[in-house]
Amino acid sequence: MRSGWIALALLFLYLVIVFIAFRILDLIYFCQYGLPSTTIVDPFLLSVKQLKQLLEVRGVSYTGYVEKKELAELVKDSADVLQEELEELSDDIEDKEKLTSTPDPSQFTSATHFYEEVEDTKDSVWLVHVVGKDTLLDDYTWRVVRKKVAPFAIRTGVFNCNHDPRLCKRKGWKEPLLLLAMPRGSKPKDKVILRTCHLNKPQAIIEWLSEELSVRVKKVSSLREVENEWLDSRGNKNSTSTSESNLAVKVLLFTHLLHPPLFLAALSIKFTGRITFGIFSVKKDDQKIGKIPLYLIITPEKTSVYGRRRKEQFNLISMNTFLKSIQPEINDIFLCSLVLVNMFAMLHFSQVFTDSWWRIIVASIWTIVTYNLLLFACWLCVCGAIRWPVLSFFGKSASSWLRWFILSNVGSLVRSDWLCLLRSYPLFISSLFIFGRLASLKLPRSANRDSWWEIDCLFRPSVQPAVGHFELEEGLLIERLAVPSFWLTPVTSPDYIKNLRVWKFIKKIKKDSPEAIETLMDGSSDEVVKTLSKGDLPLVIETTECAICLEKYRTNVSLCGLPCGHNYHHKCILIWLQRDNHHCPICRWPAYKPKHT
């Protein structure tokens, strides 16, 4: 139990150290460049390549825009350009490939496969290339389209009508086309609707996708509507409907664009039934509103502006992570708890001090499996009781406090540090384990010596008679596993052996007689012989032979007595006890347990 509290304290200390380390890195960055990573950059200072990259990541069409000034105006109208956003664009090729990765499309083999992937998931957007004898897009164009839609979490696939002609005939797909599948309505996990087109130009396809997905983004027509239906609804406590409580979080975009960027439209599909998205198109000569563009995050607790803090970039990945933190699903909370529990487990088994690699491996596996099973069991209980009124009230209160913390300055720093930590997970795991080992070295050994993970039952203790220290013989692991009473055999410390009574065997003589004194004075052994009286040798059962080797006792031979009263040759009983037989060979009384009469 004590080691568990130590691991919990170490976990908290590790998170504090990580927070301080990131603040030091921010200070170094500021001293090196003279500006923070959230500094807004003038888009007119960027190159044409950078401007086009920003527009592609945000999902803004720049068809017909040729000059740099026009592209810069378009970038400026979509969102601000942050310094850290430019740094990610200017990273090496590997990072850019991660940003715009193009996974292989799914190859649908039958109608059943198509329904399982596209229509049954109900929470994803699919772009399916339906082909037959002919194809609408060649391989190069299809690859370009997949690359352009990849940053917006749009999954792609190919369905060949030759594999299942009945489905194509039933759906009316008589010629090659592009199929868009997305959830219908404003409820989560709603039914899927299908949209088709016959466009064959990549840019035209992207514009069509943007137009179809932006249907979920509500268009606001006036400032009065903004105040009455968006801003003032924060303080409305009289609404008790489920739909309104689910849509308590809102995202409102003030922009000069007529249509929302594709990343915002894709998020409106992803958060269907959880978050309301809106756009208010402002004319450029309208001076009633301040700085444009503006992304407002409206919650029952407060209203904040997105893009003012670290890791709040204007792309789907950054905003998706931000919205998940303020309006998480059960699955998001479970994944976060899974990471924290495994961090706790790693710090727990990092306190194992042993030279045996078997113990470290088994202790780590046992600890991780145990804590994960406990976590799954707790989550099963939570999911079963989540609709109880008490838990429902507690969940709403916890969600409110979480939003308040995430939208604060400290919460934004914690969130950005957590994202940076998970992004480089090899460094994260190695630093956590090294921290746990270094911290455990400073702890008293008694704090973790008797921990529950001391798995001595897997090994046989190897004892030397003159030494109190014992080690584990790893070569006897298989022999130990073959014992039928493997889980029932306790592990006993051999320290009691040196406290067993040892004396010399002599013929039966009278107590304190001259013959007895002469026999004691002639003894040449180094073993301790205290007395022959029954007062100092209680419960000694008189016998003349050793029950182990079956040989008669000879005069002056060393005998060893057990607490039960039986005695044997000293060498014979040592061999017996060192073989993990911690009991009397005759009566099975524990050799380490005193017997009182």
C-alpha positions as a printed Julia matrix, in Angstrom:
597×3 Matrix{Float64}:
   0.0     0.0     0.0
   2.81    2.37    0.86
   4.47    1.84   -2.53
   1.17    2.78   -4.21
   1.1     6.13   -2.45
   4.74    6.63   -3.35
   3.97    5.96   -7.03
   1.06    8.42   -6.9
   3.31   11.09   -5.39
   5.96   10.39   -8.02
   3.38   10.75  -10.8
   2.31   14.14   -9.5
   5.94   15.2    -9.12
   6.71   14.07  -12.68
   3.86   16.16  -14.1
   5.03   19.18  -12.13
   8.59   18.73  -13.42
   7.29   18.44  -17.0
   5.29   21.65  -16.55
   8.34   23.51  -15.24
  10.54   22.1   -18.01
   8.19   23.35  -20.72
   8.1    26.79  -19.12
  11.9    26.86  -19.23
  11.79   25.89  -22.92
   9.31   28.7   -23.58
  11.67   31.12  -21.86
  14.61   29.87  -23.96
  12.53   30.23  -27.13
  11.57   33.78  -26.19
  15.2    34.71  -25.43
  16.36   33.22  -28.73
  13.74   34.69  -31.08
  12.48   37.61  -29.03
   8.81   36.65  -29.44
   6.46   33.93  -28.14
   5.18   31.07  -30.28
   1.66   32.58  -30.26
   2.81   35.72  -32.1
   0.62   36.63  -35.08
   2.56   36.86  -38.34
   1.62   39.18  -41.18
   0.63   36.93  -44.13
   2.01   39.49  -46.61
   5.51   38.59  -45.37
   5.11   34.94  -46.36
   6.06   33.29  -49.61
   3.52   32.07  -52.15
   4.34   28.46  -51.26
   3.66   29.07  -47.57
   0.4    30.85  -48.34
  -0.82   27.97  -50.49
   0.16   25.46  -47.82
  -1.83   27.37  -45.2
  -4.86   27.55  -47.47
  -4.67   23.82  -48.22
  -4.39   22.89  -44.54
  -7.36   25.12  -43.67
  -9.41   23.94  -46.63
  -9.89   27.29  -48.36
 -10.14   27.21  -52.14
  -7.78   29.57  -53.95
  -8.96   28.86  -57.5
  -8.59   32.01  -59.58
  -6.22   33.67  -57.1
  -2.85   34.12  -58.78
  -1.1    37.08  -57.23
   0.57   36.94  -53.86
  -1.51   39.84  -52.55
  -4.74   38.01  -53.31
  -3.51   34.84  -51.61
  -2.4    36.82  -48.55
  -5.82   38.47  -48.31
  -7.49   35.09  -48.53
  -5.28   33.7   -45.75
  -5.96   36.76  -43.62
  -9.72   36.37  -44.06
  -9.66   32.68  -43.1
  -7.72   33.02  -39.81
  -4.65   34.53  -38.21
  -1.24   33.08  -38.97
   0.61   31.99  -35.83
   4.37   31.66  -35.48
   4.19   28.03  -34.3
   1.96   27.2   -37.27
   4.63   28.47  -39.65
   7.29   26.45  -37.84
   5.36   23.24  -38.44
   4.98   24.11  -42.12
   8.71   24.79  -42.42
   9.75   21.57  -40.68
  11.45   18.76  -42.54
   9.73   16.55  -45.08
   8.89   13.88  -42.53
   6.79   16.26  -40.43
   5.01   17.58  -43.5
   4.18   14.07  -44.55
   2.67   13.51  -41.12
   0.61   16.69  -41.51
  -0.77   15.69  -44.89
  -0.5    11.91  -44.69
  -2.47    9.98  -47.28
  -3.47    6.55  -45.98
  -4.3     3.86  -48.49
  -7.97    3.79  -49.49
 -10.2     0.95  -48.35
 -10.97   -1.61  -51.04
 -14.59   -2.69  -50.6
 -15.02   -6.28  -51.67
 -18.78   -6.67  -51.28
 -21.98   -4.9   -50.3
 -21.64   -6.22  -46.74
 -18.17   -4.75  -46.43
 -19.43   -1.42  -47.8
 -22.31   -1.24  -45.33
 -20.11   -2.18  -42.37
 -17.49    0.47  -43.1
 -19.55    3.33  -44.52
 -23.13    3.18  -43.28
 -22.77    1.41  -39.93
 -20.05    3.62  -38.41
 -22.24    6.76  -38.64
 -19.54    9.07  -37.27
 -17.19    9.53  -40.22
 -17.16   11.2   -43.6
 -16.4     8.9   -46.53
 -15.39    9.75  -50.09
 -15.82    6.61  -52.2
 -14.69    6.23  -55.8
 -17.25    3.97  -57.49
 -15.78    2.3   -60.58
 -16.88   -0.33  -63.07
 -15.57   -1.04  -66.5
 -14.49    2.61  -66.65
 -13.13    4.97  -63.98
 -13.98    8.58  -63.28
 -10.51    9.51  -62.0
  -7.16    8.14  -63.06
  -4.68    6.94  -60.46
  -2.77   10.23  -60.27
  -5.89   12.39  -59.89
  -7.33   10.04  -57.28
  -4.06   10.2   -55.33
  -4.11   14.02  -55.47
  -7.69   14.08  -54.2
  -6.84   11.73  -51.34
  -3.9    13.91  -50.36
  -6.06   17.03  -50.29
  -8.83   15.51  -48.16
  -6.52   13.67  -45.73
  -5.97   16.69  -43.39
  -9.75   16.88  -42.82
 -10.24   13.31  -41.53
 -12.2    12.31  -44.63
 -11.79    8.58  -45.19
 -11.48    7.3   -48.74
 -12.32    4.03  -50.41
 -12.87    2.34  -53.76
 -15.87    0.2   -54.67
 -15.74   -1.87  -57.82
 -19.19   -2.68  -59.17
 -17.81   -5.84  -60.75
 -17.45   -7.31  -57.24
 -21.14   -6.82  -56.4
 -23.27   -5.66  -59.37
 -26.49   -6.0   -57.36
 -25.54   -3.17  -55.0
 -24.67   -0.82  -57.87
 -27.93   -1.69  -59.61
 -29.96   -1.18  -56.42
 -28.28    2.19  -55.71
 -28.52    3.33  -59.33
 -24.76    3.6   -59.89
 -24.77    2.95  -63.62
 -21.57    4.86  -64.34
 -18.38    5.81  -62.46
 -18.88    8.51  -59.83
 -17.73    9.94  -56.52
 -19.82    9.12  -53.46
 -19.91   11.27  -50.31
 -21.31    9.6   -47.17
 -21.9    11.58  -43.97
 -24.28   11.52  -40.97
 -27.69   13.05  -41.5
 -29.41   15.41  -39.08
 -28.13   16.97  -35.86
 -28.17   13.88  -33.63
 -25.03   11.91  -32.83
 -24.74    8.54  -34.61
 -27.56    9.52  -36.96
 -28.34    7.75  -40.23
 -26.03    8.18  -43.18
 -26.92   10.11  -46.32
 -25.2     9.67  -49.67
 -24.3    12.41  -52.15
 -22.91   11.79  -55.62
 -21.01   13.84  -58.2
 -19.26   13.3   -61.54
 -16.51   15.91  -61.23
 -13.02   14.91  -62.34
 -10.91   17.92  -61.35
  -9.27   17.85  -57.89
 -10.0    21.47  -57.03
 -13.61   21.2   -58.17
 -14.02   18.08  -56.02
 -12.65   19.9   -52.96
 -15.06   22.81  -53.53
 -17.95   20.35  -53.84
 -16.93   18.66  -50.57
 -16.66   22.0   -48.81
 -20.11   23.01  -49.99
 -21.69   19.72  -48.89
 -20.03   19.61  -45.48
 -20.69   23.27  -44.67
 -24.43   22.54  -44.52
 -23.99   21.75  -40.79
 -22.48   25.19  -40.13
 -25.36   27.52  -39.36
 -25.29   30.88  -41.08
 -25.98   33.86  -38.84
 -27.6    36.78  -40.62
 -27.4    39.66  -38.1
 -25.8    40.86  -34.9
 -29.17   40.65  -33.17
 -29.25   36.93  -33.87
 -25.69   36.62  -32.52
 -26.66   38.3   -29.27
 -30.01   36.55  -28.77
 -29.38   33.02  -29.98
 -25.65   32.6   -29.42
 -24.23   34.85  -26.73
 -27.27   35.29  -24.48
 -28.03   31.56  -24.48
 -25.0    31.05  -22.21
 -26.88   32.31  -19.23
 -30.17   30.6   -20.0
 -30.62   28.13  -17.14
 -34.31   27.39  -17.82
 -33.68   25.04  -20.71
 -34.06   21.43  -19.68
 -34.11   19.67  -23.03
 -31.45   17.14  -23.76
 -30.59   18.57  -27.14
 -29.92   22.02  -25.74
 -27.84   20.68  -22.87
 -25.75   18.67  -25.33
 -25.2    21.73  -27.5
 -24.14   24.0   -24.65
 -20.77   24.51  -26.37
 -20.82   26.59  -29.53
 -18.24   27.76  -32.06
 -18.98   30.97  -33.96
 -16.78   32.29  -36.76
 -16.73   35.97  -37.71
 -15.15   36.27  -41.15
 -15.21   38.06  -44.48
 -15.54   34.72  -46.3
 -18.9    33.59  -47.64
 -18.28   29.93  -46.76
 -16.52   28.41  -43.75
 -13.11   26.78  -44.2
 -13.25   23.07  -44.89
 -11.59   22.18  -41.56
 -14.43   23.92  -39.68
 -17.06   22.22  -41.84
 -15.43   18.82  -41.22
 -15.46   19.49  -37.46
 -19.16   20.31  -37.61
 -19.74   16.78  -38.94
 -17.41   15.18  -36.41
 -19.07   16.9   -33.44
 -22.64   16.42  -34.65
 -25.01   16.53  -31.69
 -22.29   17.76  -29.32
 -21.24   21.22  -30.49
 -23.05   23.83  -32.59
 -21.07   25.59  -35.32
 -21.97   28.89  -36.92
 -20.58   31.5   -39.31
 -21.32   35.19  -39.5
 -20.14   36.74  -42.78
 -19.15   40.36  -42.19
 -18.72   42.88  -44.96
 -15.29   44.44  -45.18
 -16.68   47.97  -44.8
 -18.63   47.03  -41.65
 -16.9    48.58  -38.62
 -19.33   47.4   -35.93
 -17.23   44.36  -35.14
 -13.61   44.63  -34.15
 -10.88   42.34  -35.37
 -11.86   39.93  -38.14
 -11.56   36.92  -38.46
 -12.59   35.8   -35.0
 -13.3    32.3   -33.67
 -15.5    32.5   -30.56
 -15.78   29.51  -28.22
 -19.05   29.93  -26.31
 -19.63   27.76  -23.23
 -22.01   28.09  -20.25
 -19.02   29.08  -18.12
 -17.34   31.74  -20.27
 -16.68   32.94  -23.81
 -13.13   32.86  -25.12
 -11.34   33.54  -28.37
  -9.66   30.6   -30.04
  -6.08   31.12  -31.25
  -4.73   33.24  -28.4
  -2.9    30.44  -26.57
  -0.35   27.74  -27.35
  -1.33   24.82  -29.6
  -4.46   26.63  -30.76
  -3.77   26.54  -34.47
  -6.29   26.93  -37.25
  -6.42   23.4   -38.61
  -8.52   20.33  -37.98
  -6.07   18.49  -35.72
  -5.5    21.38  -33.3
  -9.12   22.51  -33.06
 -10.33   18.91  -32.8
  -8.07   18.34  -29.8
  -9.18   21.6   -28.22
 -12.88   20.82  -28.64
 -12.4    17.31  -27.28
 -10.87   18.78  -24.14
 -13.83   21.07  -23.43
 -16.56   18.69  -24.63
 -15.15   15.16  -24.28
 -16.9    11.9   -24.99
 -16.76    8.9   -22.67
 -14.16    7.35  -24.95
 -11.93   10.45  -24.69
 -12.04   10.35  -20.89
 -11.33    6.63  -20.93
  -8.24    7.08  -23.13
  -6.94    9.84  -20.87
  -7.46    7.69  -17.77
  -5.78    4.76  -19.55
  -2.64    6.83  -20.14
  -2.55    8.09  -16.54
  -3.08    4.61  -15.07
  -0.28    3.14  -17.16
   1.99    6.01  -16.11
   1.14    5.18  -12.5
   1.83    1.48  -13.12
   5.21    2.25  -14.7
   6.23    4.35  -11.7
   4.97    1.56   -9.43
   7.06   -1.27  -10.84
  10.06    1.04  -11.32
  10.53    0.68   -7.54
  11.59   -2.97   -7.9
  15.21   -3.35   -6.8
  16.76   -6.62   -7.87
  19.6    -7.97   -9.94
  17.35  -10.56  -11.57
  15.89   -9.56  -14.92
  13.17  -12.19  -14.43
  11.74  -10.26  -11.51
  11.72   -6.97  -13.38
   9.95   -8.43  -16.42
   7.34  -10.35  -14.45
   6.76   -7.48  -12.02
   6.22   -5.01  -14.89
   3.8    -7.32  -16.73
   1.92   -8.18  -13.54
   1.62   -4.53  -12.48
   0.45   -3.25  -15.87
  -2.07   -6.05  -16.39
  -3.45   -5.69  -12.86
  -3.97   -1.94  -13.06
  -5.51   -2.13  -16.53
  -7.94   -4.82  -15.43
  -8.9    -2.71  -12.42
  -9.4     0.28  -14.72
 -11.64   -1.71  -17.08
 -13.66   -3.02  -14.15
 -14.16    0.51  -12.81
 -15.23    1.77  -16.22
 -17.73   -1.06  -16.59
 -19.29    0.02  -13.3
 -19.3     3.67  -14.38
 -20.9     2.9   -17.75
 -23.54    0.81  -16.03
 -24.42    3.5   -13.51
 -23.86    6.61  -15.61
 -27.59    7.29  -16.01
 -28.19    7.44  -12.29
 -29.31   10.96  -11.24
 -26.47   11.33   -8.74
 -23.78   10.37  -11.22
 -25.42   12.46  -13.94
 -25.28   15.53  -11.7
 -21.7    14.76  -10.76
 -20.77   14.33  -14.44
 -22.26   17.68  -15.4
 -20.47   19.42  -12.54
 -17.16   17.78  -13.43
 -17.61   18.73  -17.09
 -18.29   22.33  -16.09
 -15.17   22.5   -13.91
 -13.11   20.89  -16.64
 -14.21   23.47  -19.22
 -13.5    26.28  -16.8
  -9.99   24.95  -16.19
  -9.19   24.23  -19.86
 -10.28   27.72  -20.93
  -8.05   29.33  -18.29
  -4.45   30.31  -18.97
  -3.0    27.6   -16.73
  -5.3    24.99  -18.26
  -4.22   25.92  -21.78
  -0.58   25.5   -20.76
  -1.28   22.08  -19.22
  -3.16   21.01  -22.34
  -0.38   22.14  -24.69
   2.28   20.43  -22.54
   0.26   17.22  -22.53
  -0.04   17.3   -26.34
   3.7    17.9   -26.76
   4.42   15.05  -24.36
   2.2    12.56  -26.19
   3.5    13.64  -29.57
   7.01   12.31  -28.78
   5.91    9.15  -26.99
   9.32    7.33  -27.08
  10.91   10.22  -25.2
   7.86   10.38  -22.94
   8.03    6.7   -21.94
  11.81    6.64  -21.48
  11.83    9.84  -19.41
   9.04    8.52  -17.2
  10.84    5.25  -16.5
  14.2     6.96  -15.86
  12.52    9.41  -13.51
  10.87    6.56  -11.62
  14.16    4.68  -11.2
  16.1     7.75  -10.11
  13.4     8.8    -7.67
  13.15    5.29   -6.21
  16.9     5.23   -5.54
  16.38    8.09   -3.1
  13.7     6.21   -1.18
  14.45    4.0     1.83
  14.79    0.39    0.77
  12.42   -0.62    3.52
   9.68    1.29    1.74
   9.64   -1.13   -1.17
  11.3    -4.25    0.24
   8.05   -5.96    1.23
   5.96   -4.79   -1.71
   3.25   -7.02   -3.1
   5.22   -7.54   -6.3
   8.02   -9.45   -4.48
   7.52  -12.57   -6.57
   9.91  -14.94   -4.81
   7.42  -17.75   -5.42
   8.85  -18.09   -8.93
  12.36  -18.9    -7.76
  14.06  -21.16   -5.22
  16.15  -19.41   -2.56
  19.76  -20.55   -2.54
  21.15  -20.38    1.01
  24.67  -20.68    2.3
  24.86  -21.8     5.95
  27.33  -19.16    7.09
  25.78  -16.25    5.27
  22.44  -14.66    6.0
  22.07  -13.21    2.5
  20.46  -15.36   -0.16
  20.01  -14.99   -3.91
  17.65  -16.5    -6.47
  18.69  -19.37   -8.66
  17.08  -18.54  -11.99
  18.04  -21.97  -13.37
  15.52  -23.63  -11.03
  12.56  -21.65  -12.39
  11.26  -24.52  -14.53
  11.64  -26.97  -11.65
   9.72  -24.59   -9.42
   6.92  -24.22  -11.95
   6.51  -28.01  -12.01
   5.58  -28.13   -8.31
   1.83  -28.9    -8.0
   1.45  -26.55   -5.01
   3.1   -23.7    -6.9
   0.77  -20.93   -5.72
   0.29  -22.43   -2.24
   3.93  -22.82   -1.22
   4.97  -19.8     0.86
   8.42  -18.29    0.65
  10.23  -18.33    3.99
  13.38  -16.44    4.9
  16.22  -18.84    5.84
  17.52  -16.56    8.58
  16.02  -18.83   11.23
  18.54  -21.61   10.44
  21.4   -19.91   12.28
  19.22  -19.73   15.42
  18.51  -23.47   15.6
  20.0   -25.36   18.57
  23.22  -27.26   17.89
  24.99  -29.57   20.34
  27.26  -32.61   20.57
  25.92  -36.09   20.95
  27.26  -38.05   23.93
  26.21  -41.2    25.58
  23.52  -41.0    28.19
  25.22  -39.9    31.41
  24.14  -38.25   34.55
  23.79  -34.52   34.66
  26.8   -32.56   36.04
  28.87  -35.71   36.5
  32.67  -35.61   36.03
  32.28  -37.7    32.88
  29.92  -35.14   31.36
  32.25  -32.25   32.19
  35.23  -34.12   30.71
  33.27  -34.83   27.54
  32.44  -31.15   27.09
  36.05  -30.04   27.67
  37.36  -32.49   25.08
  35.06  -31.16   22.32
  37.0   -29.93   19.23
  34.12  -28.58   17.17
  33.51  -24.86   16.76
  29.76  -25.28   17.12
  28.18  -23.65   20.14
  27.41  -26.14   22.94
  25.57  -24.46   25.76
  24.48  -27.25   28.15
  23.01  -30.69   28.33
  20.27  -29.82   30.77
  16.65  -30.07   29.77
  16.15  -26.5    30.9
  18.31  -25.19   28.03
  17.24  -27.91   25.56
  13.46  -28.02   25.85
  11.36  -30.49   23.89
  14.31  -32.65   22.92
  13.05  -36.05   21.86
  15.68  -38.61   22.73
  16.77  -40.7    19.76
  19.87  -42.55   18.69
  19.74  -42.25   14.9
  19.15  -39.64   12.21
  15.83  -40.04   10.41
  17.29  -38.5     7.22
  20.4   -40.62    6.61
  19.28  -43.5     8.93
  22.72  -43.71   10.55
  23.38  -44.16   14.26
  24.62  -41.15   16.21
  28.28  -41.31   17.14
  29.88  -39.64   20.11
  30.8   -35.94   19.61
  28.9   -35.71   16.3
  27.07  -32.38   15.76
  23.3   -32.55   16.1
  20.68  -29.93   15.29
  17.3   -29.75   16.93
  14.09  -28.33   15.51
  11.38  -26.5    17.52
   9.21  -29.62   17.47
  11.86  -31.61   19.45
  13.14  -33.91   16.72
  16.88  -33.81   16.07
  19.1   -34.87   13.18
  22.66  -34.7    12.0
  23.6   -31.05   11.57
  24.73  -31.54    7.98
  21.69  -33.64    7.06
  19.12  -31.17    8.35
  20.94  -28.22    6.69
  20.72  -29.94    3.3
  17.04  -30.67    3.94
  16.2   -27.07    4.9
  18.23  -25.52    2.06
  16.09  -27.43   -0.43
  13.12  -25.26    0.47
  11.78  -27.84    2.96
  11.1   -25.53    5.91
   9.52  -28.2     8.12
  10.43  -31.23   10.16
  10.92  -34.38    8.06
   9.0   -36.46   10.63
   6.12  -34.4    12.0
   6.0   -31.57    9.39
   6.06  -28.86   12.08
   7.45  -25.59   10.62
  11.14  -25.31   11.35
  10.89  -21.56   11.84
   7.91  -21.63   14.24
   8.48  -22.12   18.0
   6.47  -24.85   19.69
   5.28  -24.16   23.21
   4.17  -26.85   25.63
